[in-house]
Amino acid sequence: MTGTEPHEQTRATDAPGGTSGDARRLVLLRHAKAEPAGSGPDHARPLALRGRAQATEVGLTLTASGLVPDVVLCSSALRTRQTWDLVAGRLPAVPSVTVDDALYELTVRGLLSVVRELPDAARTVLVVGHEPTMGAASAFFAGPGSEAAAVALARVGLPTGGYGLLEADAAWSDWDRGTASLRYAGRPAS
């Protein structure tokens, strides 16, 4: 899936921004296209020119879709930090941001622990991370009401600059396998 058309469906629900009044939204973003692995450490790989364009498009799409995060959790890898900086440049407001070394090699179970510790006041949370965790976690959280094509893509893995959008009425502390509806998986068309 590419493009932003699935967000039209998301926006059609009761509350502004496409969620019911109690809903929480989790956006799991894979970093944009990075330079190929070279002689330096993987953690220090920068974005490729194509990745810069992808990240900018993600920021524009999140804003247009009403998915401006309250909280951002970002891996400390250079490519994820650069992705976030370019996304942030297209958002109308700067949210609370945490850059964390632990997010670099985060597992799905590790992400589950992080999600369960999110503040109750946060309604939209963006995690900028890596594959295979972003796709696998999108599929892990996907439960009833999920878009079949989105689940299929998440199981294969999110493309660079791609994200999964999950929604649930559950408190963050109650999130678990199958708790949320995976409303979208893919990357914006550019």
Coordinates of N, CA and C in Angstrom, one line a residue:
M1 N 0.8 -1.2 0.0 CA 0.0 0.0 0.0 C 0.9 1.2 0.0
T2 N 0.5 2.2 -0.8 CA 1.2 3.5 -0.7 C 0.1 4.6 -0.8
G3 N 0.5 5.8 -0.5 CA -0.4 6.9 -0.6 C -1.1 7.1 0.7
T4 N -2.0 8.1 0.7 CA -2.6 8.5 1.9 C -4.1 8.2 2.0
E5 N -4.6 7.5 0.9 CA -6.0 7.2 0.9 C -6.6 6.5 2.1
P6 N -5.9 5.5 2.7 CA -6.5 4.9 3.8 C -6.8 5.8 5.0
H7 N -6.1 6.9 5.1 CA -6.4 7.9 6.2 C -7.7 8.5 6.1
E8 N -8.3 8.6 4.9 CA -9.6 9.1 4.7 C -10.6 8.3 5.6
Q9 N -10.4 7.0 5.5 CA -11.2 6.1 6.3 C -11.0 6.3 7.8
T10 N -9.8 6.5 8.2 CA -9.5 6.8 9.6 C -10.1 8.1 10.1
R11 N -10.1 9.1 9.2 CA -10.6 10.4 9.6 C -12.2 10.4 9.7
A12 N -12.8 9.4 9.2 CA -14.2 9.4 9.1 C -14.9 9.0 10.5
T13 N -14.2 8.8 11.5 CA -14.8 8.4 12.8 C -15.2 9.6 13.6
D14 N -15.7 9.4 14.8 CA -16.4 10.4 15.6 C -15.6 11.6 16.0
A15 N -14.4 11.5 16.4 CA -13.6 12.6 17.0 C -12.7 13.2 16.0
P16 N -12.2 14.5 16.2 CA -11.2 15.1 15.3 C -10.0 14.2 15.2
G17 N -9.3 14.1 14.1 CA -8.1 13.4 14.0 C -8.4 11.9 13.7
G18 N -9.7 11.5 13.6 CA -10.0 10.2 13.1 C -10.1 9.1 14.2
T19 N -10.2 9.5 15.5 CA -10.4 8.5 16.5 C -11.6 8.8 17.3
S20 N -12.0 7.8 18.1 CA -13.1 8.0 19.0 C -12.5 8.8 20.2
G21 N -13.3 9.3 21.1 CA -12.8 10.1 22.2 C -11.8 9.5 23.1
D22 N -11.8 8.2 23.3 CA -10.8 7.5 24.2 C -9.7 6.9 23.4
A23 N -9.7 7.0 22.1 CA -8.7 6.2 21.3 C -7.3 6.8 21.5
R24 N -6.4 5.8 21.4 CA -4.9 6.2 21.4 C -4.4 5.7 20.0
R25 N -3.5 6.4 19.5 CA -2.9 6.1 18.1 C -1.4 5.9 18.3
L26 N -1.0 4.8 17.7 CA 0.5 4.5 17.7 C 0.9 4.4 16.3
V27 N 1.9 5.3 15.9 CA 2.5 5.3 14.6 C 3.9 4.7 14.7
L28 N 4.1 3.6 14.0 CA 5.4 2.9 14.0 C 6.1 3.2 12.7
L29 N 7.0 4.1 12.7 CA 7.7 4.5 11.5 C 9.1 3.9 11.3
R30 N 9.3 3.2 10.2 CA 10.6 2.8 9.8 C 11.4 4.0 9.3
H31 N 12.6 4.1 9.7 CA 13.4 5.2 9.1 C 13.4 5.2 7.6
A32 N 13.6 6.4 7.0 CA 13.7 6.5 5.6 C 14.9 5.9 5.0
K33 N 15.0 5.8 3.7 CA 16.1 5.2 3.0 C 17.4 5.7 3.4
A34 N 18.3 4.8 3.8 CA 19.6 5.2 4.3 C 20.7 4.8 3.2
E35 N 21.9 5.4 3.4 CA 23.0 5.0 2.6 C 23.3 3.6 2.8
P36 N 23.8 2.9 1.8 CA 24.2 1.5 2.0 C 25.2 1.3 3.1
A37 N 25.2 0.1 3.7 CA 26.2 -0.2 4.7 C 27.6 -0.1 4.1
G38 N 28.5 0.5 4.8 CA 29.9 0.7 4.2 C 30.9 0.3 5.2
S39 N 31.9 1.0 5.3 CA 33.0 0.7 6.2 C 32.8 1.1 7.6
G40 N 31.9 2.1 7.8 CA 31.6 2.6 9.2 C 30.6 1.7 9.9
P41 N 30.3 2.1 11.1 CA 29.3 1.4 11.9 C 27.9 1.6 11.4
D42 N 27.1 0.6 11.5 CA 25.7 0.7 11.1 C 24.9 1.8 11.8
H43 N 25.2 2.0 13.1 CA 24.6 3.1 13.8 C 24.8 4.5 13.3
A44 N 25.8 4.6 12.5 CA 26.2 6.0 12.0 C 25.8 6.2 10.5
R45 N 25.1 5.2 9.9 CA 24.7 5.4 8.5 C 23.7 6.6 8.4
P46 N 24.0 7.5 7.4 CA 23.1 8.6 7.2 C 22.0 8.3 6.2
L47 N 21.0 9.2 6.1 CA 20.0 9.0 5.1 C 20.5 9.3 3.7
A48 N 20.0 8.6 2.7 CA 20.3 8.8 1.3 C 19.5 10.0 0.9
L49 N 19.8 10.6 -0.3 CA 18.9 11.7 -0.8 C 17.5 11.2 -0.9
R50 N 17.3 10.0 -1.4 CA 15.9 9.5 -1.5 C 15.2 9.5 -0.2
G51 N 16.0 9.1 0.8 CA 15.4 9.0 2.2 C 15.0 10.4 2.7
R52 N 15.8 11.4 2.4 CA 15.4 12.8 2.8 C 14.0 13.2 2.2
A53 N 13.8 12.8 1.0 CA 12.5 13.1 0.3 C 11.4 12.3 1.0
Q54 N 11.7 11.0 1.3 CA 10.7 10.2 1.9 C 10.3 10.7 3.3
A55 N 11.3 11.1 4.1 CA 11.0 11.6 5.4 C 10.2 12.9 5.4
T56 N 10.5 13.8 4.5 CA 9.7 15.0 4.3 C 8.3 14.7 3.9
E57 N 8.1 13.7 3.1 CA 6.7 13.3 2.6 C 6.0 12.7 3.8
V58 N 6.6 12.0 4.7 CA 6.0 11.4 5.9 C 5.5 12.5 6.7
G59 N 6.3 13.5 7.0 CA 5.9 14.7 7.8 C 4.7 15.4 7.2
L60 N 4.7 15.6 5.9 CA 3.5 16.2 5.3 C 2.3 15.4 5.4
T61 N 2.4 14.1 5.2 CA 1.3 13.2 5.3 C 0.7 13.1 6.7
L62 N 1.6 13.0 7.7 CA 1.1 12.9 9.1 C 0.3 14.2 9.4
T63 N 0.8 15.3 9.0 CA 0.1 16.6 9.3 C -1.2 16.6 8.6
A64 N -1.3 16.3 7.3 CA -2.5 16.3 6.5 C -3.5 15.3 7.1
S65 N -3.0 14.2 7.7 CA -3.9 13.1 8.2 C -4.3 13.3 9.6
G66 N -3.9 14.4 10.2 CA -4.2 14.7 11.6 C -3.5 13.8 12.6
L67 N -2.3 13.3 12.2 CA -1.6 12.3 13.0 C -0.3 13.0 13.6
V68 N -0.5 14.2 14.1 CA 0.6 14.9 14.7 C 0.8 14.3 16.1
P69 N 2.0 13.8 16.4 CA 2.2 13.1 17.7 C 2.3 14.1 18.9
D70 N 1.9 13.5 20.0 CA 2.1 14.2 21.3 C 3.4 13.8 21.9
V71 N 3.9 12.6 21.6 CA 5.1 12.1 22.1 C 5.8 11.4 20.9
V72 N 7.1 11.5 20.9 CA 8.0 10.9 19.9 C 9.1 10.1 20.6
L73 N 9.2 8.8 20.2 CA 10.3 8.0 20.7 C 11.2 7.7 19.5
C74 N 12.5 8.0 19.5 CA 13.3 7.8 18.4 C 14.6 7.1 18.7
S75 N 14.9 6.1 17.9 CA 16.2 5.4 18.0 C 17.3 6.4 17.9
S76 N 18.4 6.1 18.5 CA 19.6 7.0 18.5 C 20.4 6.8 17.2
A77 N 20.1 5.9 16.3 CA 20.9 5.7 15.1 C 20.7 7.0 14.3
L78 N 21.8 7.4 13.6 CA 21.8 8.6 12.8 C 20.6 8.7 11.8
R79 N 20.4 7.6 11.1 CA 19.3 7.6 10.1 C 17.9 7.8 10.7
T80 N 17.7 7.3 11.9 CA 16.4 7.6 12.5 C 16.3 9.0 13.0
R81 N 17.3 9.5 13.6 CA 17.3 10.9 14.0 C 17.2 11.9 12.9
Q82 N 17.8 11.6 11.7 CA 17.6 12.4 10.6 C 16.2 12.3 10.0
T83 N 15.7 11.1 10.0 CA 14.3 10.9 9.6 C 13.4 11.8 10.5
W84 N 13.5 11.7 11.8 CA 12.7 12.5 12.7 C 12.8 14.0 12.4
D85 N 14.1 14.4 12.3 CA 14.3 15.9 12.0 C 13.5 16.4 10.8
L86 N 13.5 15.6 9.8 CA 12.8 16.0 8.5 C 11.3 15.9 8.7
V87 N 10.9 14.8 9.4 CA 9.4 14.7 9.7 C 9.0 15.9 10.5
A88 N 9.7 16.2 11.6 CA 9.4 17.3 12.5 C 9.3 18.7 11.8
G89 N 10.1 18.8 10.7 CA 10.1 20.1 10.0 C 8.8 20.3 9.2
R90 N 8.0 19.3 9.1 CA 6.7 19.4 8.4 C 5.5 19.4 9.3
L91 N 5.8 19.3 10.6 CA 4.7 19.2 11.6 C 4.3 20.6 12.1
P92 N 3.1 20.9 12.5 CA 2.7 22.2 13.0 C 3.2 22.5 14.4
A93 N 3.5 21.5 15.1 CA 4.0 21.7 16.5 C 5.1 20.7 16.8
V94 N 6.0 21.0 17.7 CA 7.0 20.1 18.1 C 6.6 19.4 19.4
P95 N 6.5 18.1 19.3 CA 6.1 17.3 20.5 C 7.2 17.0 21.4
S96 N 6.9 16.3 22.5 CA 8.0 15.8 23.4 C 8.7 14.7 22.7
V97 N 10.1 14.8 22.7 CA 10.9 13.8 21.9 C 11.9 13.2 22.9
T98 N 12.0 11.9 22.8 CA 13.0 11.1 23.5 C 13.8 10.3 22.5
V99 N 15.1 10.6 22.5 CA 16.0 9.8 21.6 C 16.7 8.8 22.6
D100 N 16.6 7.5 22.2 CA 17.0 6.4 23.2 C 17.8 5.4 22.5
D101 N 19.0 5.1 23.0 CA 19.9 4.0 22.5 C 19.2 2.7 22.5
A102 N 18.3 2.4 23.5 CA 17.6 1.1 23.6 C 16.7 0.9 22.4
L103 N 16.2 1.9 21.7 CA 15.3 1.7 20.6 C 16.0 1.3 19.3
Y104 N 17.4 1.3 19.4 CA 18.1 0.9 18.2 C 18.0 -0.6 17.9
E105 N 18.0 -1.4 18.9 CA 17.9 -2.9 18.8 C 16.6 -3.4 19.5
L106 N 15.6 -2.6 19.5 CA 14.4 -2.9 20.2 C 13.7 -4.1 19.6
T107 N 13.2 -5.0 20.4 CA 12.4 -6.2 20.0 C 10.9 -5.8 20.1
V108 N 10.0 -6.6 19.6 CA 8.6 -6.4 19.7 C 8.2 -6.4 21.2
R109 N 8.7 -7.3 22.0 CA 8.4 -7.4 23.4 C 8.9 -6.2 24.1
G110 N 10.1 -5.7 23.7 CA 10.7 -4.5 24.3 C 9.8 -3.3 24.0
L111 N 9.3 -3.2 22.7 CA 8.4 -2.1 22.4 C 7.1 -2.2 23.2
L112 N 6.6 -3.4 23.4 CA 5.4 -3.6 24.2 C 5.6 -3.0 25.6
S113 N 6.7 -3.2 26.2 CA 7.0 -2.6 27.5 C 7.1 -1.1 27.4
V114 N 7.7 -0.6 26.4 CA 7.7 0.9 26.2 C 6.3 1.5 26.1
V115 N 5.5 0.8 25.2 CA 4.1 1.3 25.0 C 3.4 1.3 26.3
R116 N 3.5 0.3 27.1 CA 2.7 0.2 28.4 C 3.1 1.3 29.4
E117 N 4.3 1.9 29.2 CA 4.8 3.0 30.1 C 4.4 4.4 29.6
L118 N 3.8 4.5 28.4 CA 3.5 5.8 27.9 C 2.5 6.6 28.8
P119 N 2.7 7.9 28.8 CA 1.8 8.7 29.7 C 0.3 8.6 29.2
D120 N -0.6 8.6 30.1 CA -2.0 8.5 29.8 C -2.5 9.7 28.9
A121 N -1.9 10.8 29.1 CA -2.3 12.0 28.4 C -1.9 11.9 26.9
A122 N -1.0 11.1 26.5 CA -0.6 11.0 25.1 C -1.6 10.3 24.3
R123 N -2.1 10.9 23.3 CA -3.1 10.3 22.4 C -2.5 9.8 21.1
T124 N -1.5 10.4 20.6 CA -0.8 10.0 19.4 C 0.7 9.9 19.7
V125 N 1.2 8.7 19.5 CA 2.6 8.5 19.8 C 3.3 8.0 18.5
L126 N 4.4 8.6 18.2 CA 5.2 8.2 17.0 C 6.5 7.5 17.5
V127 N 6.8 6.3 17.0 CA 8.1 5.6 17.3 C 8.8 5.6 16.0
V128 N 10.0 6.1 16.0 CA 10.9 6.1 14.8 C 12.0 5.0 15.0
G129 N 11.9 3.9 14.3 CA 12.8 2.8 14.6 C 13.2 2.0 13.3
H130 N 13.4 0.7 13.5 CA 14.0 -0.1 12.5 C 13.2 -1.3 12.2
E131 N 13.4 -2.0 11.1 CA 12.9 -3.3 10.8 C 13.9 -4.3 11.3
P132 N 13.4 -5.4 11.7 CA 12.1 -5.9 11.5 C 11.0 -5.5 12.6
T133 N 11.4 -4.8 13.6 CA 10.6 -4.5 14.7 C 9.3 -3.6 14.4
M134 N 9.5 -2.6 13.5 CA 8.3 -1.7 13.3 C 7.2 -2.5 12.6
G135 N 7.6 -3.3 11.6 CA 6.6 -4.1 10.9 C 6.0 -5.2 11.8
A136 N 6.9 -6.0 12.5 CA 6.5 -7.1 13.3 C 5.6 -6.6 14.5
A137 N 5.9 -5.4 15.0 CA 5.1 -4.8 16.1 C 3.7 -4.4 15.6
S138 N 3.7 -3.8 14.4 CA 2.4 -3.5 13.7 C 1.5 -4.7 13.6
A139 N 2.1 -5.8 13.2 CA 1.3 -7.0 13.1 C 0.9 -7.6 14.4
F140 N 1.8 -7.5 15.4 CA 1.6 -8.0 16.8 C 0.4 -7.3 17.4
F141 N 0.4 -6.0 17.3 CA -0.7 -5.2 18.0 C -2.1 -5.3 17.2
A142 N -2.0 -5.7 15.9 CA -3.2 -5.7 15.0 C -4.2 -6.8 15.5
G143 N -5.4 -6.3 15.7 CA -6.5 -7.2 16.2 C -7.7 -7.0 15.3
P144 N -8.9 -7.2 15.9 CA -10.2 -7.1 15.2 C -10.3 -5.7 14.6
G145 N -10.8 -5.6 13.4 CA -11.0 -4.3 12.7 C -9.8 -3.9 11.9
S146 N -8.8 -4.6 11.9 CA -7.6 -4.3 11.2 C -7.8 -4.5 9.7
E147 N -7.2 -3.6 8.9 CA -7.2 -3.7 7.4 C -6.4 -4.9 7.0
A148 N -6.9 -5.8 6.3 CA -6.2 -7.1 5.9 C -5.0 -6.8 5.1
A149 N -5.0 -5.9 4.2 CA -3.8 -5.5 3.4 C -2.7 -4.9 4.2
A150 N -3.1 -4.1 5.2 CA -2.1 -3.5 6.1 C -1.4 -4.6 6.9
V151 N -2.2 -5.6 7.4 CA -1.6 -6.6 8.2 C -0.7 -7.5 7.4
A152 N -1.1 -7.8 6.1 CA -0.2 -8.5 5.3 C 1.1 -7.8 5.0
L153 N 1.1 -6.5 4.8 CA 2.3 -5.8 4.5 C 3.1 -5.8 5.8
A154 N 2.5 -5.5 6.9 CA 3.3 -5.5 8.2 C 4.0 -6.8 8.4
R155 N 3.4 -7.9 8.1 CA 4.0 -9.2 8.3 C 5.2 -9.4 7.5
V156 N 5.2 -8.8 6.3 CA 6.3 -8.9 5.4 C 7.4 -7.9 5.8
G157 N 7.0 -6.8 6.3 CA 8.0 -5.8 6.7 C 7.6 -4.4 6.1
L158 N 7.8 -3.4 6.9 CA 7.5 -2.0 6.3 C 8.6 -1.6 5.5
P159 N 8.3 -0.9 4.4 CA 9.4 -0.3 3.5 C 10.0 0.9 4.2
T160 N 11.2 1.3 3.7 CA 11.8 2.5 4.3 C 10.9 3.6 4.1
G161 N 10.8 4.4 5.2 CA 9.8 5.6 5.1 C 8.4 5.2 5.3
G162 N 8.2 3.9 5.6 CA 6.8 3.4 5.8 C 6.4 3.3 7.2
Y163 N 5.1 3.3 7.5 CA 4.7 3.3 8.9 C 3.4 2.5 9.0
G164 N 3.2 2.0 10.2 CA 1.9 1.3 10.6 C 1.2 2.3 11.5
L165 N -0.1 2.4 11.3 CA -1.0 3.2 12.1 C -2.0 2.3 12.9
L166 N -1.8 2.3 14.2 CA -2.6 1.5 15.1 C -3.5 2.4 15.9
E167 N -4.8 1.9 16.2 CA -5.7 2.7 17.0 C -6.4 1.7 18.0
A168 N -6.5 2.1 19.2 CA -7.2 1.3 20.2 C -7.8 2.3 21.3
D169 N -9.0 1.9 21.8 CA -9.6 2.6 22.9 C -9.0 2.3 24.3
A170 N -8.1 1.3 24.3 CA -7.5 0.8 25.5 C -6.4 1.8 26.0
A171 N -6.3 1.9 27.3 CA -5.2 2.7 27.9 C -3.9 2.0 27.5
W172 N -2.8 2.9 27.4 CA -1.5 2.3 27.0 C -1.1 1.1 27.8
S173 N -1.4 1.2 29.1 CA -0.9 0.1 30.0 C -1.6 -1.2 29.7
D174 N -2.7 -1.2 28.9 CA -3.5 -2.4 28.6 C -3.2 -2.9 27.2
W175 N -2.3 -2.2 26.5 CA -2.0 -2.7 25.1 C -1.3 -4.0 25.2
D176 N -1.6 -4.9 24.2 CA -1.0 -6.2 24.1 C -1.3 -6.8 22.7
R177 N -0.9 -8.0 22.5 CA -1.2 -8.7 21.2 C -2.6 -8.5 20.8
G178 N -2.9 -8.0 19.6 CA -4.3 -8.0 19.1 C -5.1 -6.9 19.7
T179 N -4.6 -6.0 20.5 CA -5.3 -4.9 21.2 C -5.9 -3.9 20.2
A180 N -5.1 -3.6 19.2 CA -5.4 -2.4 18.3 C -5.9 -2.8 17.0
S181 N -6.4 -1.8 16.3 CA -6.8 -2.0 14.9 C -5.7 -1.3 14.0
L182 N -5.1 -2.1 13.1 CA -4.1 -1.6 12.2 C -4.9 -1.0 11.1
R183 N -4.9 0.3 11.0 CA -5.7 1.1 10.0 C -4.9 1.3 8.7
Y184 N -3.6 1.3 8.8 CA -2.8 1.6 7.6 C -1.4 1.0 7.8
A185 N -0.8 0.5 6.7 CA 0.6 0.2 6.7 C 1.1 0.5 5.3
G186 N 2.2 1.2 5.2 CA 2.7 1.6 3.9 C 3.5 2.9 4.0
R187 N 3.8 3.5 2.9 CA 4.5 4.8 2.9 C 3.7 5.7 2.0
P188 N 3.9 7.0 2.3 CA 3.2 8.0 1.4 C 3.7 7.9 0.0
A189 N 2.8 8.2 -0.9 CA 3.2 8.3 -2.3 C 4.0 9.6 -2.5
S190 N 5.1 9.5 -3.3 CA 5.9 10.7 -3.6 C 6.2 10.8 -5.0

